[in-house]
Coordinates of C-alpha atoms in Angstrom, one line a residue:
M1 CA -0.1 -0.1 -0.3
P2 CA 1.5 3.2 -0.8
D3 CA 3.1 5.8 1.9
K4 CA -0.3 8.1 2.6
A5 CA 2.0 11.1 3.0
S6 CA 3.5 10.7 -0.2
S7 CA -0.2 10.0 -2.0
V8 CA -1.0 13.7 -0.2
V9 CA 2.0 14.8 -1.5
S10 CA 0.4 13.2 -4.8
Y11 CA -3.1 14.7 -4.8
A12 CA -1.5 18.1 -3.6
A13 CA 0.6 18.6 -7.3
G14 CA -2.5 17.1 -8.8
A15 CA -4.3 20.6 -7.5
S16 CA -0.9 23.0 -9.1
L17 CA -1.5 21.1 -12.3
A18 CA -4.8 21.3 -12.4
A19 CA -4.2 25.0 -12.1
A20 CA -1.2 25.2 -14.1
A21 CA -4.5 24.4 -16.4
L22 CA -7.1 26.8 -15.5
I23 CA -3.9 29.6 -16.1
Y24 CA -3.5 27.6 -20.1
V25 CA -7.6 27.4 -20.3
F26 CA -8.9 30.6 -19.7
G27 CA -5.5 33.0 -21.0
P28 CA -4.2 31.5 -23.4
T29 CA -4.2 34.2 -25.7
F30 CA -2.1 36.4 -22.9
T31 CA 0.8 34.4 -23.0
I32 CA 1.2 34.6 -27.1
D33 CA 0.4 37.7 -27.9
H34 CA 2.4 39.3 -24.6
D35 CA 5.8 36.9 -24.5
T36 CA 8.4 39.4 -24.7
T37 CA 11.0 37.1 -25.0
S38 CA 9.6 35.3 -27.6
S39 CA 11.7 35.0 -30.9
R40 CA 8.8 35.8 -32.4
K41 CA 7.9 38.6 -34.5
K42 CA 4.5 39.7 -33.4
T43 CA 2.5 42.2 -35.9
I44 CA -1.1 43.1 -36.5
V45 CA -2.7 43.3 -39.5
G46 CA -2.2 45.9 -42.0
L47 CA -4.9 46.6 -44.6
R48 CA -4.4 46.6 -48.7
N49 CA -3.7 49.5 -50.4
Q50 CA -5.8 48.7 -53.7
A51 CA -7.5 51.7 -55.3
N52 CA -6.2 54.6 -53.2
D53 CA -7.8 53.5 -50.0
C54 CA -5.2 54.7 -48.1
F55 CA -8.2 57.4 -46.5
I56 CA -10.0 54.5 -45.1
N57 CA -7.1 52.6 -44.4
S58 CA -6.1 54.9 -42.1
V59 CA -9.6 55.7 -40.3
L60 CA -10.3 51.9 -39.8
Q61 CA -6.8 50.9 -38.3
A62 CA -7.2 54.3 -35.3
L63 CA -10.1 52.8 -35.4
A64 CA -9.0 49.3 -34.6
G65 CA -6.9 50.4 -31.5
L66 CA -9.8 52.1 -30.0
G67 CA -11.3 49.6 -26.5
E68 CA -14.3 51.6 -26.1
L69 CA -15.6 51.1 -29.3
R70 CA -15.2 47.5 -29.7
V71 CA -17.3 46.9 -25.8
Y72 CA -19.7 48.6 -28.4
L73 CA -19.6 46.9 -31.2
I74 CA -20.1 44.1 -29.5
R75 CA -22.4 45.2 -27.6
E76 CA -25.3 46.5 -30.5
T77 CA -24.8 43.1 -31.8
H78 CA -25.1 40.7 -29.9
R79 CA -28.7 42.7 -28.3
R80 CA -30.1 42.9 -31.2
R81 CA -29.2 39.0 -32.3
I82 CA -30.2 38.0 -28.8
E83 CA -33.3 40.1 -28.3
D84 CA -36.6 39.5 -30.9
P85 CA -36.6 39.5 -34.7
A86 CA -39.3 41.4 -34.2
V87 CA -38.6 43.8 -31.7
Y88 CA -36.2 45.6 -35.1
A89 CA -38.5 44.3 -38.0
N90 CA -41.5 47.0 -36.5
L91 CA -40.5 50.3 -38.4
V92 CA -40.1 53.6 -36.0
Q93 CA -40.0 56.8 -37.9
P94 CA -37.6 59.7 -35.8
L95 CA -39.3 61.3 -32.9
D96 CA -38.8 65.2 -34.8
G97 CA -41.1 64.4 -37.7
T98 CA -38.6 63.9 -40.4
Q99 CA -39.4 60.8 -42.7
L100 CA -36.9 58.4 -43.6
A101 CA -37.8 56.0 -46.3
Q102 CA -38.5 52.7 -45.5
W103 CA -35.1 50.7 -46.9
K104 CA -33.1 53.7 -44.7
L105 CA -35.2 53.3 -41.7
Q106 CA -34.8 49.3 -42.0
G107 CA -30.7 48.9 -42.9
L108 CA -30.7 51.6 -39.4
Q109 CA -32.9 49.2 -37.5
D110 CA -31.0 46.3 -38.1
G111 CA -27.4 48.3 -37.7
L112 CA -25.2 47.2 -40.8
V113 CA -23.2 49.3 -40.6
T114 CA -22.8 48.6 -36.6
H115 CA -21.7 45.3 -37.3
G116 CA -19.4 45.8 -40.5
L117 CA -17.8 47.6 -38.5
K118 CA -17.0 45.1 -36.0
E119 CA -16.7 42.5 -38.4
M120 CA -13.4 44.9 -39.8
L121 CA -11.8 46.1 -36.4
D122 CA -12.3 42.0 -35.5
A123 CA -10.2 40.8 -38.1
L124 CA -7.7 43.9 -37.9
N125 CA -7.3 42.9 -34.0
E126 CA -6.2 39.3 -34.9
R127 CA -2.4 39.5 -33.8
P128 CA -1.1 37.6 -36.4
I129 CA 3.2 35.5 -36.0
S130 CA 3.7 36.8 -39.5
K131 CA 3.3 39.6 -41.3
K132 CA -0.4 39.2 -43.2
A133 CA -2.8 41.8 -45.0
I134 CA -6.2 42.6 -45.2
S135 CA -8.7 44.5 -48.1
P136 CA -10.6 46.8 -46.7
F137 CA -13.1 45.8 -49.1
P138 CA -16.1 43.4 -47.3
F139 CA -17.1 46.8 -45.3
V140 CA -16.6 48.9 -47.8
K141 CA -19.3 47.0 -49.6
V142 CA -21.7 47.7 -46.9
L143 CA -21.1 50.8 -46.5
E144 CA -22.7 50.7 -50.0
I145 CA -25.3 48.5 -49.5
A146 CA -26.0 50.8 -46.2
F147 CA -26.4 54.2 -48.3
K148 CA -27.0 52.8 -51.9
Q149 CA -24.5 54.2 -53.4
R150 CA -20.4 53.7 -54.5
I151 CA -18.3 55.4 -53.1
S152 CA -15.2 56.8 -54.9
R153 CA -11.6 56.6 -54.3
Q154 CA -10.4 59.3 -55.8
Q155 CA -8.4 61.2 -53.2
Q156 CA -10.8 61.4 -51.0
D157 CA -10.2 62.7 -47.4
A158 CA -10.4 60.6 -44.2
Q159 CA -11.9 63.1 -42.6
E160 CA -14.8 62.9 -44.3
F161 CA -14.4 58.9 -44.0
L162 CA -14.6 59.2 -40.1
Q163 CA -17.4 61.1 -40.3
I164 CA -19.8 59.6 -42.8
V165 CA -18.7 56.2 -40.8
A166 CA -19.1 57.7 -36.8
E167 CA -23.0 59.4 -38.3
R168 CA -23.9 56.4 -39.6
L169 CA -23.3 54.4 -36.6
K170 CA -24.7 57.0 -34.1
D171 CA -28.3 56.7 -36.5
E172 CA -27.8 53.0 -36.2
Y173 CA -27.7 53.3 -32.3
H174 CA -30.5 56.4 -31.9
A175 CA -33.1 54.1 -34.3
G176 CA -32.2 50.6 -32.7
Q177 CA -33.1 52.3 -29.1
R178 CA -36.5 53.7 -30.6
A179 CA -36.9 50.2 -31.5
R180 CA -36.4 49.4 -28.3
L181 CA -38.7 52.0 -26.5
H182 CA -41.3 51.3 -28.3
A183 CA -41.5 47.6 -28.5
R184 CA -41.2 48.2 -24.9
K185 CA -44.1 50.1 -25.1
L186 CA -46.3 47.9 -27.0
G187 CA -45.5 45.0 -23.9
M188 CA -46.9 47.0 -21.6
M189 CA -50.0 48.3 -23.8
A190 CA -50.8 44.5 -24.1
M191 CA -50.6 43.8 -21.2
V192 CA -52.3 46.9 -19.9
E193 CA -55.1 46.2 -22.5
P194 CA -56.9 43.2 -20.7
T195 CA -57.9 45.1 -17.4
T196 CA -61.0 46.9 -20.3
K197 CA -61.7 43.5 -21.4
D198 CA -64.7 42.9 -19.6
G199 CA -67.5 45.7 -19.2
N200 CA -68.5 44.9 -15.4
D201 CA -66.2 48.2 -13.4
S202 CA -68.5 48.4 -10.4
D203 CA -66.7 44.9 -10.0
R204 CA -63.2 46.0 -11.2
S205 CA -63.5 50.0 -9.2
E206 CA -64.3 47.8 -5.8
D207 CA -61.4 45.7 -6.6
A208 CA -59.2 48.6 -7.4
A209 CA -59.8 50.0 -3.8
D210 CA -56.7 47.3 -2.7
G211 CA -54.9 47.9 -6.1
T212 CA -54.9 45.3 -7.4
N213 CA -57.1 43.5 -10.1
E214 CA -58.4 40.1 -11.6
V215 CA -58.6 40.0 -15.1
D216 CA -58.4 37.9 -18.1
A217 CA -54.7 37.9 -20.3
S218 CA -53.8 35.9 -23.2
V219 CA -50.9 34.6 -23.1
S220 CA -50.0 32.2 -26.1
G221 CA -53.4 32.3 -27.5
S222 CA -54.8 30.8 -24.5
E223 CA -57.0 32.8 -21.5
I224 CA -54.8 33.2 -17.9
P225 CA -56.8 34.8 -14.8
I226 CA -53.9 36.3 -13.8
N227 CA -53.7 39.1 -10.6
I228 CA -51.8 42.3 -11.5
D229 CA -51.1 45.8 -9.1
L230 CA -52.4 48.7 -11.6
A231 CA -49.6 51.2 -8.7
E232 CA -46.4 48.7 -11.0
V233 CA -48.2 48.4 -14.5
Q234 CA -49.2 52.6 -13.6
R235 CA -45.5 52.6 -12.9
A236 CA -43.4 50.6 -15.5
V237 CA -46.2 52.5 -18.1
R238 CA -44.7 56.6 -16.5
E239 CA -41.2 54.4 -16.7
I240 CA -42.0 53.6 -20.6
Q241 CA -43.0 56.9 -21.4
A242 CA -38.9 57.9 -20.3
P243 CA -37.4 60.1 -23.7
L244 CA -34.5 57.8 -23.3
E245 CA -33.3 54.6 -22.0
L246 CA -30.4 54.3 -19.3
E247 CA -28.1 53.5 -21.8
E248 CA -24.3 54.0 -22.3
G249 CA -24.6 55.9 -25.5
F250 CA -23.0 55.6 -28.8
P251 CA -19.0 56.6 -27.0
L252 CA -18.3 58.9 -29.9
E253 CA -21.7 61.3 -29.7
G254 CA -20.8 64.1 -27.7
K255 CA -23.0 67.5 -26.7
Y256 CA -21.5 71.4 -26.7
E257 CA -23.9 74.1 -25.9
S258 CA -23.0 78.0 -26.4
H259 CA -25.0 80.7 -25.0
I260 CA -25.0 84.9 -26.6
Q261 CA -24.8 87.5 -23.4
C262 CA -25.4 91.1 -24.6
Q263 CA -23.0 93.5 -22.5
T264 CA -25.7 96.4 -22.3
C265 CA -28.1 94.9 -20.7
G266 CA -27.3 91.4 -19.7
Y267 CA -29.6 89.4 -21.6
T268 CA -28.5 85.8 -21.8
T269 CA -29.8 83.6 -24.5
K270 CA -30.9 80.6 -23.8
P271 CA -28.5 77.7 -23.8
R272 CA -28.2 75.5 -28.0
E273 CA -27.0 72.5 -27.8
E274 CA -26.0 70.5 -30.7
T275 CA -24.7 66.9 -31.3
F276 CA -21.1 65.8 -32.6
C277 CA -18.7 62.7 -33.5
T278 CA -16.0 64.7 -34.2
L279 CA -15.0 67.7 -33.5
T280 CA -13.3 69.7 -36.2
L281 CA -10.5 72.8 -35.3
A282 CA -9.0 75.3 -36.8
V283 CA -5.3 75.5 -37.4
P284 CA -4.1 79.3 -37.3
Q285 CA -2.4 80.0 -39.8
V286 CA 1.0 80.5 -37.7
S287 CA 4.4 78.9 -37.8
S288 CA 3.6 76.8 -35.2
T289 CA 0.6 76.4 -32.4
T290 CA -0.8 73.6 -29.9
L291 CA -4.1 71.9 -29.9
N292 CA -5.0 73.9 -26.6
A293 CA -4.7 77.7 -28.6
C294 CA -6.9 75.4 -31.6
F295 CA -10.0 74.1 -28.9
D296 CA -9.6 78.0 -27.7
G297 CA -11.1 78.6 -31.6
I298 CA -14.2 77.2 -29.6
F299 CA -14.5 76.6 -26.4
K300 CA -12.6 80.2 -25.6
T301 CA -15.3 83.5 -24.8
E302 CA -15.2 85.7 -28.9
Y303 CA -16.6 89.5 -28.2
I304 CA -18.4 90.0 -30.9
D305 CA -19.5 93.5 -32.3
D306 CA -22.5 95.3 -34.6
F307 CA -25.1 92.5 -32.5
K308 CA -29.0 92.5 -33.0
C309 CA -30.0 91.7 -29.3
E310 CA -34.1 90.1 -28.9
M311 CA -34.5 92.2 -25.6
C312 CA -33.0 95.2 -26.6
R313 CA -35.1 95.7 -29.3
L314 CA -38.4 94.6 -27.6
V315 CA -37.0 97.7 -25.0
Q316 CA -36.7 99.7 -27.4
T317 CA -39.4 99.6 -29.2
K318 CA -41.7 99.7 -25.2
T319 CA -40.3 103.3 -25.3
N320 CA -40.7 104.7 -27.9
L321 CA -44.7 103.2 -27.6
E322 CA -44.7 105.2 -24.3
Q323 CA -43.4 108.4 -25.4
E324 CA -45.7 108.2 -27.9
M325 CA -48.6 106.9 -26.7
A326 CA -47.5 109.9 -24.0
K327 CA -47.6 113.3 -26.8
S328 CA -50.9 111.2 -28.0
T329 CA -54.0 112.9 -27.3
S330 CA -56.2 109.9 -29.7
E331 CA -58.0 107.8 -26.9
S332 CA -58.1 104.8 -29.4
F333 CA -53.9 105.1 -29.3
R334 CA -53.5 105.5 -26.4
A335 CA -55.9 102.2 -26.0
L336 CA -54.2 100.3 -28.6
A337 CA -50.3 101.7 -27.3
Q338 CA -51.3 100.8 -23.9
E339 CA -52.2 97.4 -25.2
N340 CA -48.9 96.6 -26.9
I341 CA -46.8 98.4 -24.0
D342 CA -48.5 95.3 -21.9
K343 CA -47.8 92.7 -24.8
L344 CA -44.3 93.7 -24.6
Q345 CA -43.6 93.8 -20.9
V346 CA -44.6 90.4 -21.3
A347 CA -42.9 88.6 -23.7
I348 CA -39.4 90.8 -22.0
D349 CA -40.1 89.1 -18.8
V350 CA -40.9 85.3 -19.8
D351 CA -38.8 84.9 -23.6
P352 CA -37.7 87.6 -25.3
E353 CA -36.5 85.2 -27.5
Q354 CA -40.4 84.6 -28.5
P355 CA -41.5 88.5 -29.0
P356 CA -45.6 89.0 -29.6
E357 CA -46.5 88.8 -34.1
D358 CA -49.5 91.6 -33.2
V359 CA -47.1 94.0 -32.4
E360 CA -45.0 96.1 -35.3
L361 CA -41.8 95.8 -33.7
G362 CA -40.4 98.1 -36.5
D363 CA -37.4 97.3 -39.9
I364 CA -34.4 94.8 -38.1
R365 CA -32.0 97.2 -39.7
Y366 CA -33.0 100.0 -37.4
A367 CA -32.4 97.3 -34.2
P368 CA -29.5 99.1 -31.6
K369 CA -26.4 97.1 -32.0
R370 CA -24.9 95.9 -29.6
K371 CA -21.7 94.1 -28.3
I372 CA -22.2 90.5 -27.3
A373 CA -20.4 87.6 -25.2
K374 CA -20.3 83.7 -27.1
T375 CA -19.4 81.0 -24.7
T376 CA -19.6 77.3 -25.3
R377 CA -18.8 74.9 -23.6
M378 CA -19.1 71.4 -23.8
S379 CA -22.8 69.3 -21.9
T380 CA -21.7 66.1 -23.0
F381 CA -18.7 64.2 -22.6
P382 CA -17.9 61.3 -25.5
R383 CA -16.5 58.2 -24.6
I384 CA -13.7 58.2 -27.6
L385 CA -13.2 62.4 -28.3
A386 CA -12.9 62.9 -32.2
I387 CA -10.3 65.7 -33.2
H388 CA -10.0 67.0 -36.6
L389 CA -7.7 69.3 -37.2
S390 CA -8.7 71.6 -40.3
R391 CA -5.9 72.3 -42.8
S392 CA -7.4 74.1 -45.5
I393 CA -6.0 78.0 -46.1
Y394 CA -8.9 79.5 -49.0
G395 CA -7.6 82.0 -50.7
V396 CA -8.7 83.7 -53.8
G397 CA -11.3 81.8 -56.1
Q398 CA -11.6 79.1 -54.1
I399 CA -8.0 78.2 -54.5
T400 CA -6.9 75.3 -51.4
Q401 CA -3.5 75.0 -50.2
K402 CA -2.6 72.7 -47.1
N403 CA -1.4 74.5 -43.4
S404 CA 1.2 72.9 -42.7
A405 CA 1.5 74.6 -39.5
K406 CA 3.4 72.6 -36.1
V407 CA 0.5 71.5 -33.6
S408 CA 1.8 70.2 -30.6
F409 CA -0.7 68.3 -28.9
P410 CA -0.1 66.3 -25.0
E411 CA -0.8 62.5 -24.7
R412 CA -2.9 63.2 -21.8
L413 CA -5.4 65.7 -22.8
P414 CA -7.5 67.7 -20.0
L415 CA -10.8 68.9 -20.6
G416 CA -13.7 71.3 -19.1
S417 CA -13.3 73.8 -15.9
V418 CA -11.9 73.1 -13.2
I419 CA -14.9 71.8 -11.2
E420 CA -15.5 69.6 -14.3
Q421 CA -12.6 68.5 -16.0
R422 CA -12.1 64.8 -17.2
K423 CA -9.5 63.2 -18.6
Y424 CA -8.6 62.4 -21.9
K425 CA -5.5 59.9 -22.8
L426 CA -4.2 59.2 -26.7
L427 CA -5.1 56.3 -28.1
G428 CA -4.9 56.4 -32.3
M429 CA -3.6 59.0 -34.6
V430 CA -3.9 59.9 -38.2
T431 CA -1.6 62.0 -40.4
H432 CA -1.1 63.3 -44.2
R433 CA 1.5 63.8 -46.3
G434 CA 1.7 65.6 -49.3
G435 CA -0.2 69.0 -50.3
H436 CA -4.0 69.7 -49.5
N437 CA -4.9 67.1 -53.6
S438 CA -2.9 65.4 -52.7
G439 CA -0.9 62.6 -50.2
H440 CA -0.5 59.3 -48.3
Y441 CA -3.1 59.1 -44.6
E442 CA -0.7 56.6 -41.8
A443 CA -2.4 55.5 -38.6
F444 CA -0.9 55.2 -35.4
R445 CA -2.6 52.4 -33.0
R446 CA -1.2 52.0 -28.9
Q447 CA -0.1 48.6 -27.5
N448 CA -2.6 48.1 -25.7
M449 CA -2.0 45.9 -22.4
P450 CA -4.7 43.4 -22.2
S451 CA -5.7 41.5 -18.1
P452 CA -2.9 38.8 -18.4
Y453 CA -6.4 36.7 -17.9
A454 CA -9.3 36.6 -19.7
N455 CA -11.2 36.9 -16.4
V456 CA -10.0 38.2 -13.4
N457 CA -11.6 35.7 -10.7
T458 CA -10.6 33.0 -12.9
F459 CA -9.5 31.4 -9.2
Q460 CA -12.3 32.4 -6.9
R461 CA -14.7 30.9 -9.3
S462 CA -14.4 27.8 -7.4
E463 CA -13.8 26.6 -4.3
I464 CA -11.5 23.9 -4.6
Y465 CA -8.5 26.0 -5.8
S466 CA -9.6 28.9 -3.9
K467 CA -11.9 29.6 -0.5
T468 CA -11.4 33.2 -1.5
P469 CA -15.1 34.7 -1.4
T470 CA -16.6 34.7 -4.9
P471 CA -17.4 38.3 -6.1
I472 CA -21.4 39.2 -6.1
S473 CA -21.4 39.3 -9.8
T474 CA -19.3 36.2 -10.2
P475 CA -21.9 34.1 -10.3
Q476 CA -21.0 31.0 -7.5
I477 CA -20.0 27.6 -7.7
S478 CA -20.4 25.6 -5.4
A479 CA -17.3 22.5 -5.4
R480 CA -18.3 18.9 -4.8
R481 CA -17.9 17.1 -1.7
A482 CA -15.4 14.6 -2.7
D483 CA -12.7 13.0 0.0
S484 CA -10.3 14.5 -2.6
P485 CA -7.1 15.8 -0.6
S486 CA -6.9 18.5 -2.6
I487 CA -9.5 20.2 -1.2
S488 CA -7.0 21.4 1.7
T489 CA -4.7 22.2 -0.6
P490 CA -4.7 26.1 0.1
D491 CA -3.6 25.0 3.4
L492 CA -0.2 23.4 2.6
L493 CA 1.0 27.0 2.4
S494 CA -1.6 28.9 4.5
P495 CA -0.3 30.6 8.2
S496 CA -3.2 28.4 11.2
S497 CA -6.8 29.3 10.9
A498 CA -6.5 31.1 14.1
T499 CA -4.1 33.9 12.7
T500 CA -5.3 33.9 9.4
S501 CA -9.1 36.2 9.9
S502 CA -9.8 37.0 5.9
T503 CA -9.8 33.2 5.3
P504 CA -13.0 31.1 5.9
S505 CA -12.0 28.3 8.4
I506 CA -13.3 24.9 8.3
E507 CA -14.2 25.9 12.3
S508 CA -15.8 28.9 10.9
S509 CA -19.1 26.8 9.4
G510 CA -22.4 27.3 10.5
A511 CA -23.2 23.3 11.2
P512 CA -21.8 22.1 14.7
P513 CA -18.1 20.1 15.0
R514 CA -18.6 16.7 16.2
S515 CA -16.2 14.5 17.4
V516 CA -15.9 11.0 16.0
P517 CA -13.0 8.2 17.6
G518 CA -10.1 7.6 16.6
D519 CA -9.1 11.3 15.2
L520 CA -6.4 13.6 17.0
P521 CA -7.8 16.0 19.1
S522 CA -7.7 20.1 17.3
P523 CA -6.3 22.5 20.4
L524 CA -9.0 25.2 18.2
V525 CA -12.0 23.3 18.9
S526 CA -10.5 20.8 22.1
G527 CA -13.6 19.9 24.4
K528 CA -16.1 19.6 21.4
D529 CA -17.9 17.6 19.1
R530 CA -16.3 18.1 15.6
D531 CA -17.5 16.5 11.6
G532 CA -16.0 13.1 10.8
E533 CA -14.8 14.6 7.3
T534 CA -13.7 18.1 8.7
N535 CA -11.6 16.2 11.4
S536 CA -10.1 13.5 8.6
L537 CA -8.9 16.3 6.2
R538 CA -7.3 18.3 8.5
S539 CA -5.1 15.1 9.1
V540 CA -4.3 14.7 6.2
A541 CA -2.9 18.7 5.8
A542 CA -1.6 18.5 8.7
S543 CA 0.5 15.0 7.6
T544 CA 0.6 16.3 4.2
K545 CA 3.0 19.2 5.6
S546 CA 4.9 16.8 7.6
A547 CA 5.8 15.1 4.3
L548 CA 6.2 18.6 2.9
S549 CA 8.5 19.5 5.7
K550 CA 11.1 16.1 4.9
L551 CA 11.3 17.0 0.8
A552 CA 11.8 21.2 2.5
P553 CA 15.4 22.0 3.4
P554 CA 15.6 23.7 7.2
R555 CA 14.4 26.3 8.5
S556 CA 17.9 27.4 9.3
S557 CA 18.8 27.9 5.9
L558 CA 16.3 29.7 4.7
N559 CA 15.8 32.6 7.9
G560 CA 20.1 32.5 8.5
S561 CA 19.4 31.3 12.1
S562 CA 21.7 28.8 13.1
S563 CA 21.1 28.0 16.5
P564 CA 18.4 24.7 16.7
G565 CA 15.9 26.7 18.9
A566 CA 15.2 29.6 16.8
L567 CA 11.7 30.4 15.5
A568 CA 11.3 30.6 12.0
V569 CA 9.7 33.8 10.7
A570 CA 9.1 33.9 7.1
K571 CA 10.5 36.7 5.2
P572 CA 8.0 39.0 4.2
Q573 CA 7.8 38.5 -0.5
P574 CA 8.1 41.9 -2.2
R575 CA 5.0 42.9 -4.0
P576 CA 4.5 42.6 -7.4
K577 CA 6.0 46.2 -9.2
K578 CA 3.0 47.2 -11.2
R579 CA 3.0 46.9 -15.0
R580 CA 3.8 50.8 -16.6
P581 CA 1.5 51.2 -19.4
A582 CA 3.0 50.3 -22.9
D583 CA 5.0 52.7 -24.8
K584 CA 4.8 51.0 -28.0
W585 CA 2.9 52.1 -31.0
W586 CA 2.2 50.6 -34.4
R587 CA 2.4 52.9 -37.3
V588 CA 0.3 51.4 -40.4
S589 CA 0.7 52.4 -43.2
D590 CA -1.4 49.8 -45.7
E591 CA 0.1 46.6 -45.6
K592 CA 3.1 47.8 -44.1
V593 CA 3.7 47.7 -40.3
R594 CA 6.5 48.6 -37.6
E595 CA 6.4 49.8 -34.3
A596 CA 6.8 53.4 -32.9
K597 CA 7.7 54.8 -29.3
T598 CA 5.3 57.7 -27.8
S599 CA 8.2 60.3 -28.6
E600 CA 7.9 59.5 -32.5
V601 CA 4.7 59.7 -32.6
L602 CA 4.4 63.3 -30.8
G603 CA 7.1 64.7 -33.3
M604 CA 4.5 64.2 -35.6
Q605 CA 3.1 67.8 -35.5
K606 CA 3.3 69.1 -38.8
E607 CA 1.8 65.9 -40.0
V608 CA -1.3 65.5 -37.5
Y609 CA -4.3 65.2 -39.1
L610 CA -6.7 63.2 -36.6
L611 CA -7.0 62.7 -33.2
F612 CA -8.1 60.0 -31.2
Y613 CA -9.1 60.3 -27.2
E614 CA -10.3 58.4 -24.7
L615 CA -12.1 58.7 -21.1
E616 CA -9.7 58.3 -18.3
A617 CA -11.8 56.4 -15.4
E618 CA -12.4 58.9 -12.7
E619 CA -9.6 57.8 -9.9

């Protein structure tokens, strides 16, 4: 019969191999993709330039490096895949009154471009060992089907292509959102309508006293009595009628609002909000500038002269009427003037931007001219900030030139006021070399380092290999009751349960311990009964410790003490160093891919054209 201690050691070794297998199963790509000691050359997938496609290739490569965008695409395609197809088959027009053609609205609700872009970015994010390039034509074909137009390939602008893709993705998101909201409304209406199916109003009113009605609801074609809480139905209906559901939204969509303040009367107009997917900043005609200076062109307070203030115009008209009424001796004129003065006063007090229609305000050319201050601020910060640096210089006769000014831009970009500030991190860039009407686009992508494992809770999913409490977000997987000593394997390298309060011990379970004859007494629970299986596991653990202690070197050699009675004190293990963010980028020129550093990216000041920043998580 084999020695018990050696068998336990074998079991422990088997448990260690099982844990190693978990590492391989849950995180095989990490070792392949990020082993810097490997001699194999690692790269990313390039894009073939078949017909002046660099403006397409550069944008797709930059988008492929945006993690927030990839998460959004996965979520939206998965949502449309698992939900009832009838949700998106019922066409719902936009809420602003715009009437879209049936084929276009159906394509928006189906998410044609969303699905096509996900497939393209998945292909670009493959990590091949050797050089590989694919064609962008499958995604171009999706765009041509979605718009029913052919995309010209003759020296197009990368910003225009990005704008087309981003606006289409935004429209598809809102179309799907409207369809989901409409489907939920229909579902609630179908739930509420049976309450008025029969004509016994008196019975319903009596039952409504306690807030509950028993009605006949049709479920799968059969009539089944269901108790419906009317208060809950009404609450659900109010929630369904909300204008927007609580979703994270399209990551490139942001909003900014602007208002005007008159420097004479002090009136401030109501904020006018606009939505954007790409933010266009004009590059000043100087030798060198900064990205912050370009932002000042939009978000810095601008003073404008000779502006026609609505408030000042109403006040001037009211003053003129009052002067004319004081001079007039006609009672009818005085009565009409007083009526108009009252209407003007109401507009001044309520909304100067909505003057009374039946009051003559005079020619707009003679309205008072005022100096105003125009202020613009970002009201909704997008999770992905796409910036377009406009380098066009328009001359006489519509002749345009390229502005080659140097624009320095930071790796981390703070935006907003001191109270409401957001921080962004640079993840991608598109550059342009050449003149205004010709040239070549290139893309830069940051080499993002993913987590070491596919799931950070890999070793917290089973109580066989860890007794650490499982997070709430991870479903509990109950361990099997088994006689295998691998259950007690974590005790081999952990201190006694008496000194470890954060790790649940066997004694801490709610079941009362019982005693089994022949078992060794435990100093922690002496005099009390213990469970037989628990005791056997502890004896196995003790035997395992004894067996491992014979194989391990003496403690004196570990702690540096030569005294036989010296107490062995374990040396504190140094904390693992945090992995620094990768300073490596991919520089992609169609099929050519090579590595670059952040310093090289930030040095592309004359060529920078598109910048992609991602919102950093707040600490």
